[in-house]
Coordinates of C-alpha atoms and ligand atoms in Angstrom, one line a residue:
X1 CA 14.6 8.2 -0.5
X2 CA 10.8 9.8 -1.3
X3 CA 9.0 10.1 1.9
X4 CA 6.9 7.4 2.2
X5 CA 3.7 7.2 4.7
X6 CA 2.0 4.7 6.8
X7 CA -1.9 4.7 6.3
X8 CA -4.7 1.7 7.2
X9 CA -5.2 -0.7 4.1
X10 CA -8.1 -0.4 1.4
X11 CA -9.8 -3.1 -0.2
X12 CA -8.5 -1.5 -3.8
X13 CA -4.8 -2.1 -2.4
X14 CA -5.6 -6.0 -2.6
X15 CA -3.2 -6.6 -6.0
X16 CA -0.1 -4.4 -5.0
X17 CA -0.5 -6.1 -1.9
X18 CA -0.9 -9.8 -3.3
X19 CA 2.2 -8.9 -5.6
X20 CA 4.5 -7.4 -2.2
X21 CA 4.1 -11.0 -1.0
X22 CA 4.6 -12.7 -4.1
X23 CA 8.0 -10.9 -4.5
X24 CA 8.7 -11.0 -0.8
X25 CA 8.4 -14.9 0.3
X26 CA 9.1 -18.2 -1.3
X27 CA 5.5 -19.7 -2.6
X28 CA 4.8 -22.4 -0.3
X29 CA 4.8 -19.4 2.5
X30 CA 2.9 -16.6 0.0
X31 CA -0.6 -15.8 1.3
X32 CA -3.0 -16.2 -1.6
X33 CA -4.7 -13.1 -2.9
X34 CA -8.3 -14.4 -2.2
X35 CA -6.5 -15.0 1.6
X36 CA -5.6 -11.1 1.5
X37 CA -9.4 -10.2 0.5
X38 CA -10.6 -12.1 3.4
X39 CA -8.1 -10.6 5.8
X40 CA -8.8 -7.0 5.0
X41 CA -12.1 -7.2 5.2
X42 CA -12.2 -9.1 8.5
X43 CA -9.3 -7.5 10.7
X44 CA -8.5 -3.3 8.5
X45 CA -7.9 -2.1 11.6
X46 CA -4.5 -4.2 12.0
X47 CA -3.4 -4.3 8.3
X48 CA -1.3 -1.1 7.4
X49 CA 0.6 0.0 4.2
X50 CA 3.6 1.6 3.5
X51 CA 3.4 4.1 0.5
X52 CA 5.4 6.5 -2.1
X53 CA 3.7 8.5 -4.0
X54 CA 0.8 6.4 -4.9
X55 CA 3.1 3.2 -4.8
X56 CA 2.4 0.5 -2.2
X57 CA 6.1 -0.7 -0.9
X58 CA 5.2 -2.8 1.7
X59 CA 2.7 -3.8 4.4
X60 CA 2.1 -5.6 7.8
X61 CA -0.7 -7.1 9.1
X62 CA -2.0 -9.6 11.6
X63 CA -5.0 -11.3 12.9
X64 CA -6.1 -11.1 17.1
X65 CA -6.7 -14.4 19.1
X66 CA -6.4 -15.3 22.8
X67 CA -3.8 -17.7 21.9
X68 CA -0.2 -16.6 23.5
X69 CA 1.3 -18.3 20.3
X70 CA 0.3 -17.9 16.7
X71 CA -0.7 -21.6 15.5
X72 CA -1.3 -22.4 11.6
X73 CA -4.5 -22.7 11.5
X74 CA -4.4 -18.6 12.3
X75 CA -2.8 -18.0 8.9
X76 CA -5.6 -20.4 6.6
X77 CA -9.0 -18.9 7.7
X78 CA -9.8 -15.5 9.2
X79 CA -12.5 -17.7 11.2
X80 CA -10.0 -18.1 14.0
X81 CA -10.0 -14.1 14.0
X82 CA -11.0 -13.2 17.2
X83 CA -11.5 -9.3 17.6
X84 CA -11.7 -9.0 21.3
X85 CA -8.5 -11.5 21.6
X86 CA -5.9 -10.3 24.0
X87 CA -3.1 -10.6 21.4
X88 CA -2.1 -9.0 18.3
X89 CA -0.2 -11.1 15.3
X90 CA 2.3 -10.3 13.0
X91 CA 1.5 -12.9 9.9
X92 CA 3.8 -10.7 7.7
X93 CA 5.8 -7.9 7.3
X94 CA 7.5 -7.6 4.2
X95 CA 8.8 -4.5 1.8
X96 CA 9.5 -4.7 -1.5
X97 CA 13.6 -4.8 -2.3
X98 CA 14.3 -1.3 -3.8
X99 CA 12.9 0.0 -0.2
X100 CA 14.6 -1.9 2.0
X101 CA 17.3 -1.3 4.3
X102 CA 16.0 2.3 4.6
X103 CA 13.7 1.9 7.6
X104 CA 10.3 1.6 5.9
X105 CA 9.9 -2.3 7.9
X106 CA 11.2 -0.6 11.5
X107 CA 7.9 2.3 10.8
X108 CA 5.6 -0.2 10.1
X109 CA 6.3 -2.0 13.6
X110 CA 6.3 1.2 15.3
X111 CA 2.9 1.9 14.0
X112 CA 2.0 -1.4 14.3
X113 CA 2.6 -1.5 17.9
X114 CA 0.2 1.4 18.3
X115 CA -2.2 -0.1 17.0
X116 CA -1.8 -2.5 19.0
X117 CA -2.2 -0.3 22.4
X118 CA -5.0 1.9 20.3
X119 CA -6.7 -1.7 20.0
X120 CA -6.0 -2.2 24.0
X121 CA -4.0 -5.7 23.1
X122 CA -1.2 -6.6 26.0
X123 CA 1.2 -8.5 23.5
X124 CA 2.2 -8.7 20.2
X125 CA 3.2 -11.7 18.8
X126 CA 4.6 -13.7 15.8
X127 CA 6.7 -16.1 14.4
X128 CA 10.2 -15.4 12.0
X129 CA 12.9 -17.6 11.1
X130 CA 16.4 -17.5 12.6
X131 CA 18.0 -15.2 10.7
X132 CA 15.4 -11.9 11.9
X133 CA 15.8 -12.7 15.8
X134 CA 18.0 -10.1 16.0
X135 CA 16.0 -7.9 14.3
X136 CA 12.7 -8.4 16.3
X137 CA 15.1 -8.1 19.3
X138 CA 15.5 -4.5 18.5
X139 CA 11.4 -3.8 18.8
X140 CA 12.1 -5.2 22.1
X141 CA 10.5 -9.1 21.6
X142 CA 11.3 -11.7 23.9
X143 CA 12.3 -15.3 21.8
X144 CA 10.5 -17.9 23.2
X145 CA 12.7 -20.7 21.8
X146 CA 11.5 -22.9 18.2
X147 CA 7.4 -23.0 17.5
X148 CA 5.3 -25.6 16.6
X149 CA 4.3 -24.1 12.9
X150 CA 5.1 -26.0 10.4
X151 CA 4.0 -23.4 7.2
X152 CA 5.9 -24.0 4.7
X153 CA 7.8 -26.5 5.9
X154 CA 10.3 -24.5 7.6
X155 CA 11.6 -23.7 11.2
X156 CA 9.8 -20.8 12.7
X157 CA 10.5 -18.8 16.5
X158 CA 8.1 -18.0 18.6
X159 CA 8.4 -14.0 19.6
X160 CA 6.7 -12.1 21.8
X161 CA 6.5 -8.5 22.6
X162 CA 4.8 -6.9 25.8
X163 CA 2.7 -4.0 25.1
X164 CA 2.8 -1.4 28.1
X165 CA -0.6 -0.2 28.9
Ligands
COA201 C1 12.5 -8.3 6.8 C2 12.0 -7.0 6.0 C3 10.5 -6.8 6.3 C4 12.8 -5.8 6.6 O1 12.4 -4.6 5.9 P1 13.3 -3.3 5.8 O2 12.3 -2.2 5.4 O3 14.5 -3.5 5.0 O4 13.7 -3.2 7.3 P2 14.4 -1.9 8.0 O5 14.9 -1.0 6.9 O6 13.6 -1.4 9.1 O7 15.7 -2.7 8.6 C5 16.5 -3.6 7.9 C6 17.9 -3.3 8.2 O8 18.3 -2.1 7.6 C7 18.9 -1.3 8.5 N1 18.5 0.1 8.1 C8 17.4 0.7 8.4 N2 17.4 2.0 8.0 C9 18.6 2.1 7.3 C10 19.3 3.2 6.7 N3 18.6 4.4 6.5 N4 20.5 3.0 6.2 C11 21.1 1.8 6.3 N5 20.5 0.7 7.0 C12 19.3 0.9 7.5 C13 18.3 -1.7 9.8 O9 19.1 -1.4 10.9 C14 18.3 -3.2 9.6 O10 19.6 -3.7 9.8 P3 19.8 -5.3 10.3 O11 19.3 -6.1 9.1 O12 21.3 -5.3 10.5 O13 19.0 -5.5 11.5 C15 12.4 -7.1 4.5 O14 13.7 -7.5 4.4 C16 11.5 -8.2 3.8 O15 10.4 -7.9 3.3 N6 12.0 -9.4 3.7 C17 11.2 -10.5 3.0 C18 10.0 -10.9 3.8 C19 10.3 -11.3 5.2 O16 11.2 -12.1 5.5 N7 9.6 -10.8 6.2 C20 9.7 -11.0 7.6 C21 9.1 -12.2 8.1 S1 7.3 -12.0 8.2

């Protein structure tokens, strides 16, 4: 695979990013692309990119708020955005298919989480269906059993990871 790199998102990445998600998650859980403008422009500094050679293959990003769970409401309006909140979300993480399975997801965590410690946060957390426990498990989150979200009418986990300080 072409190296790819990890960068902070730019306000002209707003379409490939709108189209990641659009491939990436069924449409009743797709953001918009007017609710991607409004989250890069109120919370860049926890919204990174993955990239090849000028292409955008994925991204992850992710609001801060006191709240030890992320809640619904979180995901409709960057008003709940609360920068000096203790905890970092993960509303998605998602790589296009061709550049999956190769590790581009696990570097986005990794620099995800330090952000996260950069940002002086004490927990990352987020919500993912069943079938990506496991796979949060590896970053070394804690399941804290089924959540209350309901977005798109689905079953969601509650997972949290503990930053080190
Ligand atoms: C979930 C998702 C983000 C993972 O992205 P990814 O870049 O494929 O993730 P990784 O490459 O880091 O890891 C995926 C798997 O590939 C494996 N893998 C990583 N590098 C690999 C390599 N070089 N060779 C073979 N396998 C590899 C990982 O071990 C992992 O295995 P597992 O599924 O058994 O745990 C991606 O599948 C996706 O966008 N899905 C749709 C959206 C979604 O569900 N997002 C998550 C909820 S917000």
């Amino acid at each position: 695979m072409q190296e790819f790199t990890v960068r902070g998102v730019r306000q002209d990445d707003l379409e490939s990013i709108a189209e990641i998600e659009a491939v990436c998650f069924p449409a009743e859980e797709a953001a918009s692309r007017d609710s991607f403008k409004q989250r890069i422009a109120a919370f860049p500094e926890s919204f990174l990119v993955a990239e090849v050679g000028g292409k955008l293959i994925g991204y992850i990003n992710g609001c801060a708020t006191d709240s030890p769970v992320i809640y619904d409401e979180l995901f409709y309006s960057t008003t709940h955005h609360n920068q000096a909140g203790e905890n970092l979300t993960v509303f998605g993480l998602a790589v296009i298919p061709e550049f999956q399975k190769q590790g581009v997801a696990s570097q986005l965590m990794k620099h995800f989480v330090q952000t996260a410690k950069k940002l002086g946060k004490r927990n990352i957390i987020l919500t993912c269906k069943e079938r990506l426990i496991r796979y949060y498990e590896c970053f070394g989150y804690v399941n804290n059993g089924i959540s209350k979200s309901t977005h798109g009418g689905t079953q969601w986990f509650d997972m949290t990871l503990a930053l080190d300080k």
